[in-house]
Tab-separated table of C-alpha atoms and ligand atoms in Angstrom:
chain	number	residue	atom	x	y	z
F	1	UNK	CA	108.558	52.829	99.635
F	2	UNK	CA	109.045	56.650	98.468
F	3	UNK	CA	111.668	57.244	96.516
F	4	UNK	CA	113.550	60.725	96.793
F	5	UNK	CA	112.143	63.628	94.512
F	6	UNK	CA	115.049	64.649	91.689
F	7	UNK	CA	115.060	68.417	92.604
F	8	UNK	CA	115.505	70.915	89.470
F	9	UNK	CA	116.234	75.035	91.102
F	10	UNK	CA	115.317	77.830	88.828
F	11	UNK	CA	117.415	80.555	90.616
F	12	UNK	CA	120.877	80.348	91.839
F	13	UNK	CA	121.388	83.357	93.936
F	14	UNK	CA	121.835	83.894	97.946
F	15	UNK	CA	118.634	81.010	98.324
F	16	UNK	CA	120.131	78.807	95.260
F	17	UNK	CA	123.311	78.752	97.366
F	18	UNK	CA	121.966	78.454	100.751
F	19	UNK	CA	119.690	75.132	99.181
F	20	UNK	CA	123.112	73.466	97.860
F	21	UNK	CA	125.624	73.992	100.738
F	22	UNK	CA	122.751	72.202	102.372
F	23	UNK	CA	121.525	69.378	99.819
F	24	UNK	CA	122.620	66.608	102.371
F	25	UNK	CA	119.608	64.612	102.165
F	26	UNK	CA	118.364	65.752	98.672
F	27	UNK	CA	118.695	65.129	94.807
F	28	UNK	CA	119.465	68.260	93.388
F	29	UNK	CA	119.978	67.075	89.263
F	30	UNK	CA	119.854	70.470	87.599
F	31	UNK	CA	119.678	73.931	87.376
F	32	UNK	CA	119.113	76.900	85.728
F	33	UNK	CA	119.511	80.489	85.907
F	34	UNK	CA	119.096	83.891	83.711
F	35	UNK	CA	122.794	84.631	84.302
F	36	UNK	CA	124.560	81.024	83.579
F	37	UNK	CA	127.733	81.679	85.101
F	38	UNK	CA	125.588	81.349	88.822
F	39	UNK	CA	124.194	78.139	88.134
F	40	UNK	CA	127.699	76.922	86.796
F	41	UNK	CA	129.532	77.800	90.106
F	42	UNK	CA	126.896	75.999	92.211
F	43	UNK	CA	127.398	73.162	90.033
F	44	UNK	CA	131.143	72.999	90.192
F	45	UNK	CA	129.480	72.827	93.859
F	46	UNK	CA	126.944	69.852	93.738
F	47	UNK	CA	127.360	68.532	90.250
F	48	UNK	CA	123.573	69.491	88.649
F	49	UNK	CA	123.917	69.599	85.325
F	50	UNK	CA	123.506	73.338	84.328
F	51	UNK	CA	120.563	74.537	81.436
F	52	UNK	CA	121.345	77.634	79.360
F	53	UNK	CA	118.057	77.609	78.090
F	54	UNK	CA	114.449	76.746	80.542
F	55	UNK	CA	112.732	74.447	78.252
F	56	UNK	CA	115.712	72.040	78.276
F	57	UNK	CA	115.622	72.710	82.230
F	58	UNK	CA	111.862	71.517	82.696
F	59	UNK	CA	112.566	68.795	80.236
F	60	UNK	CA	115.138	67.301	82.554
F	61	UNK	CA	114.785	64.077	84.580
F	62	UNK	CA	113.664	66.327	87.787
F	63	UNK	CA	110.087	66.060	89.433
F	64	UNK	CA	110.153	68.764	91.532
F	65	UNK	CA	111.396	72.810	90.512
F	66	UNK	CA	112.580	74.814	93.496
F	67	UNK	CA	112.087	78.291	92.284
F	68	UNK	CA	114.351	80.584	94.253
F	69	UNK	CA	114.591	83.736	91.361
F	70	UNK	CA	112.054	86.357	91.001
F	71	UNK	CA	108.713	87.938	90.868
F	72	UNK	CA	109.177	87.737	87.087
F	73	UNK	CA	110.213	83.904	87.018
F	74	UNK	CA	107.238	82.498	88.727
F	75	UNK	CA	105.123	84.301	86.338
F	76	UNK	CA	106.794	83.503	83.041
F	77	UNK	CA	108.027	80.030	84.356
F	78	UNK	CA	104.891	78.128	87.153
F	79	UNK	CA	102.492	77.388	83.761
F	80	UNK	CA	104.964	75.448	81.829
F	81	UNK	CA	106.145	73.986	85.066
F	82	UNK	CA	102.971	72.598	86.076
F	83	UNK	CA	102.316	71.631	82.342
F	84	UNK	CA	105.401	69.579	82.340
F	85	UNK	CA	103.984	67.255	85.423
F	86	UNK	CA	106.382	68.703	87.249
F	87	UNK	CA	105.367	70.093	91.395
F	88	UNK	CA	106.521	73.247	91.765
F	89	UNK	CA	108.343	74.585	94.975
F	90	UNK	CA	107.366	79.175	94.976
F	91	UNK	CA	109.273	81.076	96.730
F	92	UNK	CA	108.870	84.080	95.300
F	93	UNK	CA	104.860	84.158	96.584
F	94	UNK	CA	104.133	87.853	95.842
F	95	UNK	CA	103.194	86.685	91.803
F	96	UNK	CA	100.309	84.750	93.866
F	97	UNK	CA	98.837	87.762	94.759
F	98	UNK	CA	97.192	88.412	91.441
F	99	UNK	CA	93.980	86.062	91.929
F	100	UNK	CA	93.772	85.719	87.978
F	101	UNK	CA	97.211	84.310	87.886
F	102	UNK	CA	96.430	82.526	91.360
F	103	UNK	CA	93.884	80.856	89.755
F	104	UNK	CA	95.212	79.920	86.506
F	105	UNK	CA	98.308	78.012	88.586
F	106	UNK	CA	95.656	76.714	90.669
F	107	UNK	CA	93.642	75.177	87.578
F	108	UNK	CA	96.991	74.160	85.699
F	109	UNK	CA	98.041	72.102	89.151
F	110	UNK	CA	94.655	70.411	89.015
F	111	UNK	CA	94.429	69.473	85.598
F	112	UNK	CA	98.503	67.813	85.578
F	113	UNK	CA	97.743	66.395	88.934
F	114	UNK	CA	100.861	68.392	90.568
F	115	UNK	CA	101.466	70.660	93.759
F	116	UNK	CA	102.634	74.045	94.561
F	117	UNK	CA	104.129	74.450	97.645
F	118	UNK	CA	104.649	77.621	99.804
F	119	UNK	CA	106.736	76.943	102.233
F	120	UNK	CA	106.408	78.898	105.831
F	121	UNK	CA	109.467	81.172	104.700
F	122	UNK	CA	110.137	84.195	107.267
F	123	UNK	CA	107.485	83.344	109.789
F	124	UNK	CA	105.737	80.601	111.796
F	125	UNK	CA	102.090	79.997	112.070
F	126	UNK	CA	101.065	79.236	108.185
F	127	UNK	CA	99.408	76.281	109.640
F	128	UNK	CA	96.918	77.296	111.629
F	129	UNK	CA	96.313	81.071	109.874
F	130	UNK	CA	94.741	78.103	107.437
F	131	UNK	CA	91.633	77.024	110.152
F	132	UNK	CA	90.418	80.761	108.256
F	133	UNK	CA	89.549	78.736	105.081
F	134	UNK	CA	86.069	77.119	107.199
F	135	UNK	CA	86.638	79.292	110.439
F	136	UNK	CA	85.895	82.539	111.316
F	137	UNK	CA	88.571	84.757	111.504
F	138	UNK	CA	87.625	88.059	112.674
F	139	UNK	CA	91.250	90.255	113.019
F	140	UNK	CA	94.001	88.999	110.801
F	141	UNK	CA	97.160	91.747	111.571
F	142	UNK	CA	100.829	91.533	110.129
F	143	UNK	CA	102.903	94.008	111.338
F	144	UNK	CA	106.398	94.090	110.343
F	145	UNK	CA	109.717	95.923	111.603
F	146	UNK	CA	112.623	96.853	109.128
F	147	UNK	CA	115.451	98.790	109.445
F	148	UNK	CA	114.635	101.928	106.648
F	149	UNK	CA	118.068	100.707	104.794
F	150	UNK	CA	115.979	97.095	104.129
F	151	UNK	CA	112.745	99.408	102.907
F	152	UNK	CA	114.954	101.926	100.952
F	153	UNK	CA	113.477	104.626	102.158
F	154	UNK	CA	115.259	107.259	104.871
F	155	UNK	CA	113.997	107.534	108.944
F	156	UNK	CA	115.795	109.436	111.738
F	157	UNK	CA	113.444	107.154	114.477
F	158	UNK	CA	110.779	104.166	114.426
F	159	UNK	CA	107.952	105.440	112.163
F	160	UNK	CA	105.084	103.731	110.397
F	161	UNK	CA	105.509	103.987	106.666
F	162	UNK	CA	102.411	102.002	105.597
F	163	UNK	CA	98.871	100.836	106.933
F	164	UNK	CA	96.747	99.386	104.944
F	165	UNK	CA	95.580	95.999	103.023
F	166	UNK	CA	98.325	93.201	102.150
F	167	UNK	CA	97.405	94.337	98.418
F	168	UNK	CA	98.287	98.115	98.583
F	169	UNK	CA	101.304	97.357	100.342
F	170	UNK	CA	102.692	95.490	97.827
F	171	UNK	CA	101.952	98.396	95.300
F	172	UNK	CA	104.483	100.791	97.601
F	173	UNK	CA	107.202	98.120	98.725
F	174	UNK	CA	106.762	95.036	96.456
F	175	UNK	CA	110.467	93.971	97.743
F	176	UNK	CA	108.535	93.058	101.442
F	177	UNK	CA	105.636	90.909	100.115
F	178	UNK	CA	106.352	87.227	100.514
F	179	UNK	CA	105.168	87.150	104.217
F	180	UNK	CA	101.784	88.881	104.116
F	181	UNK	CA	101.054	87.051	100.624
F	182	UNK	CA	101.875	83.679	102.355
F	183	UNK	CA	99.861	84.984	105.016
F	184	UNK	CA	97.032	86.157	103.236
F	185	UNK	CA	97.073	82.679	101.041
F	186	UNK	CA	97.267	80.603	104.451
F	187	UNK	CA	94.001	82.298	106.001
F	188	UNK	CA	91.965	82.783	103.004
F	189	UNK	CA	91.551	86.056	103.800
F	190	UNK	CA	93.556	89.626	103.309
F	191	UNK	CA	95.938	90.462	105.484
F	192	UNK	CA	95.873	94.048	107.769
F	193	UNK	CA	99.620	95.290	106.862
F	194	UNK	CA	101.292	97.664	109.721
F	195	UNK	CA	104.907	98.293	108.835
F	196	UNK	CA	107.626	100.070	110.284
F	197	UNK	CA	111.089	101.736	109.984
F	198	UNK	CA	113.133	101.281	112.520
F	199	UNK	CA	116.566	102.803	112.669
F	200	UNK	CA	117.610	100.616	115.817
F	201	UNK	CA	116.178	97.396	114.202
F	202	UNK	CA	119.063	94.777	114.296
F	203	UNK	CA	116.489	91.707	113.258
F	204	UNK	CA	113.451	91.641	111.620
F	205	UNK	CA	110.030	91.145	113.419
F	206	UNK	CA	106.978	89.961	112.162
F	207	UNK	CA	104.144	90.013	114.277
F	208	UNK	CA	101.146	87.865	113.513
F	209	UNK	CA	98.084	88.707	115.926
F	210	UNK	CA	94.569	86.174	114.840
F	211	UNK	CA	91.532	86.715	116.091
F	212	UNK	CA	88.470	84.488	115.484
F	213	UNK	CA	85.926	81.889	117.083
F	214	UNK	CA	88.432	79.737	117.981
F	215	UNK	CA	90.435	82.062	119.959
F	216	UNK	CA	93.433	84.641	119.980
F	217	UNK	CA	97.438	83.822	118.227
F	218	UNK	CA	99.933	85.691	118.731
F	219	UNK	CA	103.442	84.958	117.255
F	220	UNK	CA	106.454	87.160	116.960
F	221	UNK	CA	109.258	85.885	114.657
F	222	UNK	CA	112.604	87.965	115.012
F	223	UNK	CA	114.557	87.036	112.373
F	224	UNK	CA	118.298	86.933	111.973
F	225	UNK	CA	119.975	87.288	108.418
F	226	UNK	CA	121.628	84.008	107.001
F	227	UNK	CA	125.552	83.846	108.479
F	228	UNK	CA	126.701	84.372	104.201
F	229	UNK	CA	123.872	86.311	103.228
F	230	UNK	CA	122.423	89.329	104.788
F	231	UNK	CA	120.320	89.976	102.895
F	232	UNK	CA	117.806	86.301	103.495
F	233	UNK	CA	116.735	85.627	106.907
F	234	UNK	CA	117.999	82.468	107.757
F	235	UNK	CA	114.649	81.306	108.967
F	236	UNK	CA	113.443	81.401	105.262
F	237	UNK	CA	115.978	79.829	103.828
F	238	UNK	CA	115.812	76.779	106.347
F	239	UNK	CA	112.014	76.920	106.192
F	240	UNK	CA	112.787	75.651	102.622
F	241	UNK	CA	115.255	72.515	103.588
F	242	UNK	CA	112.292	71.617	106.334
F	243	UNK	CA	110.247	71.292	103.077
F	244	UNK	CA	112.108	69.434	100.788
F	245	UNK	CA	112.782	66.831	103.330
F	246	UNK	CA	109.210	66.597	105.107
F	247	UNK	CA	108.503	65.610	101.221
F	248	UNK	CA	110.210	62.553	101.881
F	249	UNK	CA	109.204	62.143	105.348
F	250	UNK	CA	106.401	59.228	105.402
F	251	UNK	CA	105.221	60.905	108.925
F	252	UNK	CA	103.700	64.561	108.474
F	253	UNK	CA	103.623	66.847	111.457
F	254	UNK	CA	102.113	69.994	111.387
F	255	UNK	CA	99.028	70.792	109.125
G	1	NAD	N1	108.985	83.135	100.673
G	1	NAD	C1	109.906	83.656	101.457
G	1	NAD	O1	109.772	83.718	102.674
G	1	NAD	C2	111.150	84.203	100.833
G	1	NAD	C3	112.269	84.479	101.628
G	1	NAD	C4	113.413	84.966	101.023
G	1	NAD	C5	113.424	85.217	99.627
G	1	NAD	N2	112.302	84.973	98.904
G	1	NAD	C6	112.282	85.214	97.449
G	1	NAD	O2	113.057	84.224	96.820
G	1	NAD	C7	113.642	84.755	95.629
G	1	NAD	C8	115.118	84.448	95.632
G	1	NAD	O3	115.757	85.119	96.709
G	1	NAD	P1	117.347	85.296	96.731
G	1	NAD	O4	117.685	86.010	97.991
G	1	NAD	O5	117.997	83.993	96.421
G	1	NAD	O6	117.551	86.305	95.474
G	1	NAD	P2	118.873	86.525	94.602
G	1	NAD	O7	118.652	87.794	93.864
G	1	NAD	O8	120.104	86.379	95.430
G	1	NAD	O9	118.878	85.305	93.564
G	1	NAD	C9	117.939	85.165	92.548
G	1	NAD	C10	118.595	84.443	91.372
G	1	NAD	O10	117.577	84.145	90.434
G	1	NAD	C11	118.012	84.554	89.134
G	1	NAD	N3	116.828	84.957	88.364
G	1	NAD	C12	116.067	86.065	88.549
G	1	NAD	N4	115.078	86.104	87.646
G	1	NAD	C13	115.216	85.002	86.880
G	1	NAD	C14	114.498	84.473	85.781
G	1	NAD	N5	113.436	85.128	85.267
G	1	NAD	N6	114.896	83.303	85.248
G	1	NAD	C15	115.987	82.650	85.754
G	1	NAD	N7	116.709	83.110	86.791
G	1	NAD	C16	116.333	84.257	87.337
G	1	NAD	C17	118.994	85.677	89.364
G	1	NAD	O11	119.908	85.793	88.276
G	1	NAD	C18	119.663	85.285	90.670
G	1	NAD	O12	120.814	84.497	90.460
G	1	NAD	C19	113.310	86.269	95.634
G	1	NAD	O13	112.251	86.536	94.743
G	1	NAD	C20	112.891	86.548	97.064
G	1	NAD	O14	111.939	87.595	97.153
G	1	NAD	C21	111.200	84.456	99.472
């Protein structure tokens, strides 16, 4: 019998909130978060108890950290995660794209026998982008739609604003990494990045197009912001609930 994983979330902003209005089902026991007063309100919420501090956090009776903060979290905080014993939940994917610090999370997970997970996030088709680990994959394209308020930038009609590797991209608009880092992680192999301002865009779209000896996919994901947050597509946010509970699930679809 499995017994339920004792969740701990490092971040307790629009995802932190989204997570605990829908913990039916999970353990959330603590939490933690650079400005207190957020993790506070979610616990007057769900009850955690709340951690000024992050090595009292990672000490806690939790097996599992959900981080849902920053760039600059997963770097300072996935080491001493893993090092705990604790399995680690990254949302915030982009630090991955540094292959030294890839690598050094990989090696930590190893040697404390824990997991990262990555979950799907703003797009389908993680799980078979991964047949490019042993398969060959000849065309791997991302090419993503944003309204030019989302990109910061300014455009009077649909324009591209960047072509280019996953890598460079993330140099010019490191706020719209997660999904061609997830992607490129998936496949094994860099992502083609094609995105584009659109002053009509009411959704999202990510367009996935793989090429390679097995085949052709194509998948187009128009996302809709979360109903309290605009700022999250909701698809992320309940691409991480599908996570925590297939966890638990003793039956895994989906590879
Ligand atoms: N993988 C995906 O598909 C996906 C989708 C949406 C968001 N994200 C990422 O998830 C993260 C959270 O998103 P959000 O919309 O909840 O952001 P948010 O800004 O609303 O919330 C982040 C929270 O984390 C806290 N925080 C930031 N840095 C911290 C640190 N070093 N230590 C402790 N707490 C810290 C902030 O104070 C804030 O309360 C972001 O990095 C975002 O890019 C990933």
């Amino acid at each position: 019998m499995s017994t339920m994983r004792r969740i701990g979330l490092l971040g307790c902003g629009n995802i932190g909130n989204i997570i605990v209005t829908h913990r039916s089902g999970l353990q959330i026991e603590s939490l933690y978060d650079i400005i207190p007063k957020r993790a506070h309100e979610l616990s007057l919420v769900c009850g955690a108890r709340v951690h000024e501090d992050f090595n009292t956090f990672v000490a806690d009776t939790i097996d599992l950290v959900v981080e849902a903060a920053s760039v600059q979290a997963v770097r300072e905080f996935a080491i001493p995660v893993l090092h705990k014993g604790k399995d680690l939940v990254v949302l915030s994917v982009g630090a991955l794209s540094d292959s030294a610090f890839y690598h050094a999370v990989e090696q930590t997970a190893r040697d404390h026998a824990c997991r990262v997970y990555i979950p799907s996030g703003a797009v389908a088709g993680l799980d078979n982008a991964k047949v490019g680990r042993f398969a060959r994959i000849d065309r791997l394209l991302l090419k993503t739609t944003k309204s030019p308020k989302s990109l910061g930038i300014a455009a009077e009609e649909r324009r591209l604003v960047f072509k280019g590797k996953a890598n460079e991209c993330i140099k010019e608009f490191p706020r719209n990494v997660n999904v061609s880092v997830a992607l490129s992680l998936a496949a094994g192999k860099e992502v083609d990045v094609e995105l584009w301002a659109d002053p009509s865009a009411d959704r999202i779209v990510h367009e996935i197009q793989i090429e390679g000896e097995f085949g052709e996919i194509s998948i187009c994901v128009r996302n809709l912001p979360s109903p309290d947050n605009p700022a999250t597509s909701y698809l992320a946010a309940l691409s991480i609930l599908t996570l925590l509970h297939s966890l638990e699930d003793p039956i895994v679809v989906g590879t």
